[in-house]
Amino acid sequence: MFALVESGSITSYLNGNRGIQIGDIKYSLDIFTSKWTESERNAIGIYTVETDDTNYKDIRFYINTDITYAFGSGKVTGSYGTATAKATTDTLFTQADEDKGLGDKGDIKSEGLKTKLIRTVKAQAEGILNVTDWYITRKAEKSTAIPSAITTHRDAVRTKQASMCTAITNASDTPALETLYTFTTDSDGVTTRPLGKLPSEIPTL
C-alpha cells in the first residue's frame, strides 16, 4: 500500500493498481512498480507504507487496536496501539443485566479463554478416541478382547487431556495462557510447546 503526502499530511491511500493525478500531472501505474525508485516516488509525495507490528499480538489471546497511519521522519508508518488481553474466565450476567432482560443472573454472558481452550482440548481428545471406539463396541457386542495397546493408547489420551486442561485452568493470566501455546524449536529442530499435545498416533497391531 502507498500513501500520498501533501504539505506534510497524508491525504489519501493508494493500492497501486491504477495511475494517479497529482496536480496537473498524470502518472501511469508504472509509478508503483520497480520502474520508479522509492526516492523518486517520495519526491512527488508518494510513500510506501511501512507497518510496525511491535504492539500487534496473537489474536487468539488479545484484541488488537485498529492500525493507524502517520507521516514522520520521511516515511509513512502504520502502527497498532496497546492490545487488550482477552478475559481468561467467564463473564456472568449480573442482577442489573437480569433486570434489563438481558439474561439470568449467574448464567454465562461471555465465555473466557479458559472455557474455550478446554473445550477445544476435549473435542480434540474425543476425535482421537472416536477412531478406536469400534474396539469398545466390538467388546460389548461380541466380547472380543480389546488389544492392550489400544487400551494403553486410550488411557494416554485421557491422561494427557486431563493434564492439558489442568495447565490451562491453573494459568494465572492471559500471558501465561499464551505461553502454554508458544512453540519453541530445539537444537535438533524439534518444535514443542509447554502445553504439549495429545497422543494421536494409533498403535499398529
PDB file of C-alpha atoms in Angstrom:
ATOM      1  CA  MET A   1       0.000   0.000   0.000  1.00  0.00           C
ATOM      2  CA  PHE A   2       1.078   3.549  -0.688  1.00  0.00           C
ATOM      3  CA  ALA A   3       0.160   6.913   0.772  1.00  0.00           C
ATOM      4  CA  LEU A   4       0.024  10.335  -0.820  1.00  0.00           C
ATOM      5  CA  VAL A   5       1.518  13.009   1.414  1.00  0.00           C
ATOM      6  CA  GLU A   6       0.787  16.660   0.715  1.00  0.00           C
ATOM      7  CA  SER A   7       2.034  19.546   2.834  1.00  0.00           C
ATOM      8  CA  GLY A   8       3.257  17.088   5.458  1.00  0.00           C
ATOM      9  CA  SER A   9      -0.051  15.264   5.869  1.00  0.00           C
ATOM     10  CA  ILE A  10      -1.430  12.030   4.465  1.00  0.00           C
ATOM     11  CA  THR A  11      -4.240  12.892   2.089  1.00  0.00           C
ATOM     12  CA  SER A  12      -5.050   9.501   0.565  1.00  0.00           C
ATOM     13  CA  TYR A  13      -4.089   5.835   0.444  1.00  0.00           C
ATOM     14  CA  LEU A  14      -3.286   4.084  -2.819  1.00  0.00           C
ATOM     15  CA  ASN A  15      -3.407   0.403  -3.769  1.00  0.00           C
ATOM     16  CA  GLY A  16      -1.041   0.854  -6.658  1.00  0.00           C
ATOM     17  CA  ASN A  17      -3.412  -0.772  -9.144  1.00  0.00           C
ATOM     18  CA  ARG A  18      -4.023   2.294 -11.254  1.00  0.00           C
ATOM     19  CA  GLY A  19      -2.438   5.588 -12.184  1.00  0.00           C
ATOM     20  CA  ILE A  20      -2.785   8.814 -10.245  1.00  0.00           C
ATOM     21  CA  GLN A  21      -3.042  12.506 -10.954  1.00  0.00           C
ATOM     22  CA  ILE A  22      -1.136  14.885  -8.714  1.00  0.00           C
ATOM     23  CA  GLY A  23      -1.882  18.481  -9.505  1.00  0.00           C
ATOM     24  CA  ASP A  24      -1.859  18.801 -13.286  1.00  0.00           C
ATOM     25  CA  ILE A  25       0.362  15.803 -13.873  1.00  0.00           C
ATOM     26  CA  LYS A  26      -0.970  12.307 -14.569  1.00  0.00           C
ATOM     27  CA  TYR A  27       1.159   9.294 -13.709  1.00  0.00           C
ATOM     28  CA  SER A  28       0.588   5.765 -15.000  1.00  0.00           C
ATOM     29  CA  LEU A  29       0.510   2.825 -12.618  1.00  0.00           C
ATOM     30  CA  ASP A  30       4.176   2.283 -13.507  1.00  0.00           C
ATOM     31  CA  ILE A  31       4.883   4.725 -10.725  1.00  0.00           C
ATOM     32  CA  PHE A  32       4.108   1.951  -8.249  1.00  0.00           C
ATOM     33  CA  THR A  33       6.473  -0.565  -9.846  1.00  0.00           C
ATOM     34  CA  SER A  34      10.219  -1.089  -9.833  1.00  0.00           C
ATOM     35  CA  LYS A  35      10.439   1.332 -12.737  1.00  0.00           C
ATOM     36  CA  TRP A  36      10.385   4.029 -10.064  1.00  0.00           C
ATOM     37  CA  THR A  37      12.658   4.081  -7.044  1.00  0.00           C
ATOM     38  CA  GLU A  38      11.275   4.869  -3.608  1.00  0.00           C
ATOM     39  CA  SER A  39      13.166   8.153  -3.537  1.00  0.00           C
ATOM     40  CA  GLU A  40      11.649   9.131  -6.899  1.00  0.00           C
ATOM     41  CA  ARG A  41       8.165   8.428  -5.580  1.00  0.00           C
ATOM     42  CA  ASN A  42       8.904  10.310  -2.376  1.00  0.00           C
ATOM     43  CA  ALA A  43       9.961  13.348  -4.390  1.00  0.00           C
ATOM     44  CA  ILE A  44       6.386  13.735  -5.656  1.00  0.00           C
ATOM     45  CA  GLY A  45       4.744  12.831  -2.340  1.00  0.00           C
ATOM     46  CA  ILE A  46       4.109   9.092  -2.684  1.00  0.00           C
ATOM     47  CA  TYR A  47       5.417   6.814   0.072  1.00  0.00           C
ATOM     48  CA  THR A  48       5.341   3.060   0.558  1.00  0.00           C
ATOM     49  CA  VAL A  49       3.504   2.402   3.809  1.00  0.00           C
ATOM     50  CA  GLU A  50       5.664   0.583   6.378  1.00  0.00           C
ATOM     51  CA  THR A  51       3.946  -1.455   9.098  1.00  0.00           C
ATOM     52  CA  ASP A  52       5.178  -1.515  12.684  1.00  0.00           C
ATOM     53  CA  ASP A  53       3.941  -4.739  14.321  1.00  0.00           C
ATOM     54  CA  THR A  54       5.597  -4.081  17.683  1.00  0.00           C
ATOM     55  CA  ASN A  55       2.278  -3.869  19.555  1.00  0.00           C
ATOM     56  CA  TYR A  56       0.423  -6.459  17.489  1.00  0.00           C
ATOM     57  CA  LYS A  57      -0.340  -9.629  19.466  1.00  0.00           C
ATOM     58  CA  ASP A  58      -1.770 -13.091  18.878  1.00  0.00           C
ATOM     59  CA  ILE A  59      -5.481 -12.659  18.152  1.00  0.00           C
ATOM     60  CA  ARG A  60      -6.262 -15.886  19.986  1.00  0.00           C
ATOM     61  CA  PHE A  61      -5.375 -14.155  23.235  1.00  0.00           C
ATOM     62  CA  TYR A  62      -5.620 -10.414  22.591  1.00  0.00           C
ATOM     63  CA  ILE A  63      -7.818  -7.813  20.950  1.00  0.00           C
ATOM     64  CA  ASN A  64      -5.661  -5.569  18.794  1.00  0.00           C
ATOM     65  CA  THR A  65      -6.461  -1.966  18.015  1.00  0.00           C
ATOM     66  CA  ASP A  66      -7.106  -0.763  14.506  1.00  0.00           C
ATOM     67  CA  ILE A  67      -3.961   0.227  12.658  1.00  0.00           C
ATOM     68  CA  THR A  68      -3.288   3.957  12.428  1.00  0.00           C
ATOM     69  CA  TYR A  69      -1.030   5.740   9.969  1.00  0.00           C
ATOM     70  CA  ALA A  70       1.282   8.681  10.419  1.00  0.00           C
ATOM     71  CA  PHE A  71       3.881  10.568   8.398  1.00  0.00           C
ATOM     72  CA  GLY A  72       7.153  11.470  10.034  1.00  0.00           C
ATOM     73  CA  SER A  73      10.916  11.256   9.570  1.00  0.00           C
ATOM     74  CA  GLY A  74      10.449  10.939   5.845  1.00  0.00           C
ATOM     75  CA  LYS A  75       8.218   7.862   5.870  1.00  0.00           C
ATOM     76  CA  VAL A  76       4.648   6.687   6.365  1.00  0.00           C
ATOM     77  CA  THR A  77       4.178   4.152   9.134  1.00  0.00           C
ATOM     78  CA  GLY A  78       1.167   2.094  10.149  1.00  0.00           C
ATOM     79  CA  SER A  79       1.177   1.059  13.794  1.00  0.00           C
ATOM     80  CA  TYR A  80      -1.033  -0.512  16.442  1.00  0.00           C
ATOM     81  CA  GLY A  81      -1.946   0.735  19.891  1.00  0.00           C
ATOM     82  CA  THR A  82      -1.719  -1.354  23.037  1.00  0.00           C
ATOM     83  CA  ALA A  83      -3.529  -4.676  22.677  1.00  0.00           C
ATOM     84  CA  THR A  84      -6.136  -5.695  25.247  1.00  0.00           C
ATOM     85  CA  ALA A  85      -5.846  -9.126  26.826  1.00  0.00           C
ATOM     86  CA  LYS A  86      -8.950 -11.267  26.433  1.00  0.00           C
ATOM     87  CA  ALA A  87     -10.609 -12.369  29.674  1.00  0.00           C
ATOM     88  CA  THR A  88      -9.441 -15.738  30.950  1.00  0.00           C
ATOM     89  CA  THR A  89     -12.609 -16.506  32.910  1.00  0.00           C
ATOM     90  CA  ASP A  90     -16.288 -16.436  32.021  1.00  0.00           C
ATOM     91  CA  THR A  91     -18.259 -13.232  32.466  1.00  0.00           C
ATOM     92  CA  LEU A  92     -21.620 -13.810  34.146  1.00  0.00           C
ATOM     93  CA  PHE A  93     -24.875 -11.914  33.896  1.00  0.00           C
ATOM     94  CA  THR A  94     -25.412  -9.623  36.866  1.00  0.00           C
ATOM     95  CA  GLN A  95     -28.607  -8.686  38.647  1.00  0.00           C
ATOM     96  CA  ALA A  96     -28.598  -5.456  36.666  1.00  0.00           C
ATOM     97  CA  ASP A  97     -28.411  -7.473  33.434  1.00  0.00           C
ATOM     98  CA  GLU A  98     -31.318  -9.616  34.574  1.00  0.00           C
ATOM     99  CA  ASP A  99     -33.357  -6.548  35.476  1.00  0.00           C
ATOM    100  CA  LYS A 100     -32.840  -5.339  31.908  1.00  0.00           C
ATOM    101  CA  GLY A 101     -33.948  -8.676  30.493  1.00  0.00           C
ATOM    102  CA  LEU A 102     -30.520  -9.470  29.100  1.00  0.00           C
ATOM    103  CA  GLY A 103     -30.106 -12.821  30.847  1.00  0.00           C
ATOM    104  CA  ASP A 104     -30.457 -14.638  34.139  1.00  0.00           C
ATOM    105  CA  LYS A 105     -28.094 -13.677  36.923  1.00  0.00           C
ATOM    106  CA  GLY A 106     -25.256 -16.192  37.227  1.00  0.00           C
ATOM    107  CA  ASP A 107     -25.572 -17.529  33.687  1.00  0.00           C
ATOM    108  CA  ILE A 108     -22.632 -17.136  31.338  1.00  0.00           C
ATOM    109  CA  LYS A 109     -22.692 -13.843  29.478  1.00  0.00           C
ATOM    110  CA  SER A 110     -19.483 -14.427  27.552  1.00  0.00           C
ATOM    111  CA  GLU A 111     -17.022 -17.291  27.726  1.00  0.00           C
ATOM    112  CA  GLY A 112     -13.462 -16.714  28.859  1.00  0.00           C
ATOM    113  CA  LEU A 113     -10.367 -18.081  27.164  1.00  0.00           C
ATOM    114  CA  LYS A 114     -10.039 -20.990  29.577  1.00  0.00           C
ATOM    115  CA  THR A 115     -13.524 -22.281  28.835  1.00  0.00           C
ATOM    116  CA  LYS A 116     -12.920 -22.096  25.087  1.00  0.00           C
ATOM    117  CA  LEU A 117      -9.455 -23.648  25.176  1.00  0.00           C
ATOM    118  CA  ILE A 118     -10.516 -26.501  27.453  1.00  0.00           C
ATOM    119  CA  ARG A 119     -13.470 -27.231  25.187  1.00  0.00           C
ATOM    120  CA  THR A 120     -11.103 -27.412  22.216  1.00  0.00           C
ATOM    121  CA  VAL A 121      -8.781 -29.840  24.009  1.00  0.00           C
ATOM    122  CA  LYS A 122     -11.706 -32.066  24.971  1.00  0.00           C
ATOM    123  CA  ALA A 123     -13.049 -32.013  21.415  1.00  0.00           C
ATOM    124  CA  GLN A 124      -9.629 -32.983  20.058  1.00  0.00           C
ATOM    125  CA  ALA A 125      -9.373 -35.845  22.556  1.00  0.00           C
ATOM    126  CA  GLU A 126     -12.855 -37.024  21.629  1.00  0.00           C
ATOM    127  CA  GLY A 127     -11.905 -37.020  17.954  1.00  0.00           C
ATOM    128  CA  ILE A 128      -8.834 -39.164  18.660  1.00  0.00           C
ATOM    129  CA  LEU A 129     -10.768 -41.607  20.830  1.00  0.00           C
ATOM    130  CA  ASN A 130     -13.518 -41.910  18.235  1.00  0.00           C
ATOM    131  CA  VAL A 131     -11.063 -43.623  15.902  1.00  0.00           C
ATOM    132  CA  THR A 132     -10.757 -46.596  18.276  1.00  0.00           C
ATOM    133  CA  ASP A 133     -14.290 -46.580  19.681  1.00  0.00           C
ATOM    134  CA  TRP A 134     -15.119 -49.547  17.483  1.00  0.00           C
ATOM    135  CA  TYR A 135     -12.962 -51.742  19.709  1.00  0.00           C
ATOM    136  CA  ILE A 136     -15.227 -50.842  22.623  1.00  0.00           C
ATOM    137  CA  THR A 137     -18.343 -51.567  20.580  1.00  0.00           C
ATOM    138  CA  ARG A 138     -16.949 -54.908  19.443  1.00  0.00           C
ATOM    139  CA  LYS A 139     -16.116 -55.802  23.017  1.00  0.00           C
ATOM    140  CA  ALA A 140     -19.678 -55.017  24.120  1.00  0.00           C
ATOM    141  CA  GLU A 141     -21.339 -56.850  21.229  1.00  0.00           C
ATOM    142  CA  LYS A 142     -19.003 -59.781  20.634  1.00  0.00           C
ATOM    143  CA  SER A 143     -16.946 -59.998  23.842  1.00  0.00           C
ATOM    144  CA  THR A 144     -13.781 -59.659  21.762  1.00  0.00           C
ATOM    145  CA  ALA A 145     -10.911 -58.521  23.956  1.00  0.00           C
ATOM    146  CA  ILE A 146      -9.595 -55.019  23.396  1.00  0.00           C
ATOM    147  CA  PRO A 147      -5.870 -55.129  22.474  1.00  0.00           C
ATOM    148  CA  SER A 148      -3.723 -53.880  25.339  1.00  0.00           C
ATOM    149  CA  ALA A 149      -2.002 -51.387  23.027  1.00  0.00           C
ATOM    150  CA  ILE A 150      -5.375 -49.792  22.262  1.00  0.00           C
ATOM    151  CA  THR A 151      -6.293 -49.597  25.936  1.00  0.00           C
ATOM    152  CA  THR A 152      -2.918 -48.042  26.729  1.00  0.00           C
ATOM    153  CA  HIS A 153      -3.340 -45.525  23.926  1.00  0.00           C
ATOM    154  CA  ARG A 154      -6.840 -44.508  25.028  1.00  0.00           C
ATOM    155  CA  ASP A 155      -5.704 -44.132  28.633  1.00  0.00           C
ATOM    156  CA  ALA A 156      -2.788 -41.979  27.472  1.00  0.00           C
ATOM    157  CA  VAL A 157      -5.164 -39.712  25.552  1.00  0.00           C
ATOM    158  CA  ARG A 158      -7.372 -39.230  28.613  1.00  0.00           C
ATOM    159  CA  THR A 159      -4.396 -38.658  30.899  1.00  0.00           C
ATOM    160  CA  LYS A 160      -2.864 -36.061  28.596  1.00  0.00           C
ATOM    161  CA  GLN A 161      -6.228 -34.372  28.139  1.00  0.00           C
ATOM    162  CA  ALA A 162      -6.577 -34.040  31.898  1.00  0.00           C
ATOM    163  CA  SER A 163      -3.076 -32.597  32.313  1.00  0.00           C
ATOM    164  CA  MET A 164      -3.606 -30.112  29.483  1.00  0.00           C
ATOM    165  CA  CYS A 165      -6.907 -28.949  30.952  1.00  0.00           C
ATOM    166  CA  THR A 166      -5.268 -28.583  34.371  1.00  0.00           C
ATOM    167  CA  ALA A 167      -2.461 -26.476  32.889  1.00  0.00           C
ATOM    168  CA  ILE A 168      -4.998 -24.210  31.219  1.00  0.00           C
ATOM    169  CA  THR A 169      -7.066 -23.918  34.398  1.00  0.00           C
ATOM    170  CA  ASN A 170      -4.012 -23.073  36.502  1.00  0.00           C
ATOM    171  CA  ALA A 171      -2.680 -20.364  34.166  1.00  0.00           C
ATOM    172  CA  SER A 172      -2.560 -17.152  36.173  1.00  0.00           C
ATOM    173  CA  ASP A 173      -3.410 -14.727  33.392  1.00  0.00           C
ATOM    174  CA  THR A 174      -3.629 -14.252  29.630  1.00  0.00           C
ATOM    175  CA  PRO A 175       0.163 -14.030  29.061  1.00  0.00           C
ATOM    176  CA  ALA A 176       0.532 -17.315  30.966  1.00  0.00           C
ATOM    177  CA  LEU A 177      -2.059 -18.937  28.711  1.00  0.00           C
ATOM    178  CA  GLU A 178      -0.271 -17.620  25.645  1.00  0.00           C
ATOM    179  CA  THR A 179       2.995 -19.094  26.924  1.00  0.00           C
ATOM    180  CA  LEU A 180       1.398 -22.559  27.049  1.00  0.00           C
ATOM    181  CA  TYR A 181       0.765 -22.310  23.302  1.00  0.00           C
ATOM    182  CA  THR A 182       4.077 -20.714  22.329  1.00  0.00           C
ATOM    183  CA  PHE A 183       6.186 -23.045  20.193  1.00  0.00           C
ATOM    184  CA  THR A 184       9.961 -23.276  20.519  1.00  0.00           C
ATOM    185  CA  THR A 185      12.437 -25.217  18.401  1.00  0.00           C
ATOM    186  CA  ASP A 186      15.382 -27.023  19.977  1.00  0.00           C
ATOM    187  CA  SER A 187      18.825 -27.629  18.501  1.00  0.00           C
ATOM    188  CA  ASP A 188      17.584 -30.799  16.793  1.00  0.00           C
ATOM    189  CA  GLY A 189      14.826 -28.903  15.021  1.00  0.00           C
ATOM    190  CA  VAL A 190      12.079 -30.402  17.179  1.00  0.00           C
ATOM    191  CA  THR A 191       9.204 -27.990  17.778  1.00  0.00           C
ATOM    192  CA  THR A 192       7.302 -28.186  21.062  1.00  0.00           C
ATOM    193  CA  ARG A 193       5.113 -26.086  23.322  1.00  0.00           C
ATOM    194  CA  PRO A 194       4.703 -26.187  27.124  1.00  0.00           C
ATOM    195  CA  LEU A 195       1.113 -27.415  26.849  1.00  0.00           C
ATOM    196  CA  GLY A 196       2.256 -30.431  24.866  1.00  0.00           C
ATOM    197  CA  LYS A 197      -0.098 -32.299  22.563  1.00  0.00           C
ATOM    198  CA  LEU A 198      -2.463 -35.231  22.642  1.00  0.00           C
ATOM    199  CA  PRO A 199      -1.105 -38.623  21.512  1.00  0.00           C
ATOM    200  CA  SER A 200      -2.915 -39.008  18.211  1.00  0.00           C
ATOM    201  CA  GLU A 201      -0.982 -41.825  16.578  1.00  0.00           C
ATOM    202  CA  ILE A 202      -2.982 -45.047  16.685  1.00  0.00           C
ATOM    203  CA  PRO A 203      -0.946 -48.150  17.656  1.00  0.00           C
ATOM    204  CA  THR A 204      -0.155 -50.555  14.841  1.00  0.00           C
ATOM    205  CA  LEU A 205      -1.396 -54.004  15.791  1.00  0.00           C
TER     206      LEU A 205
END
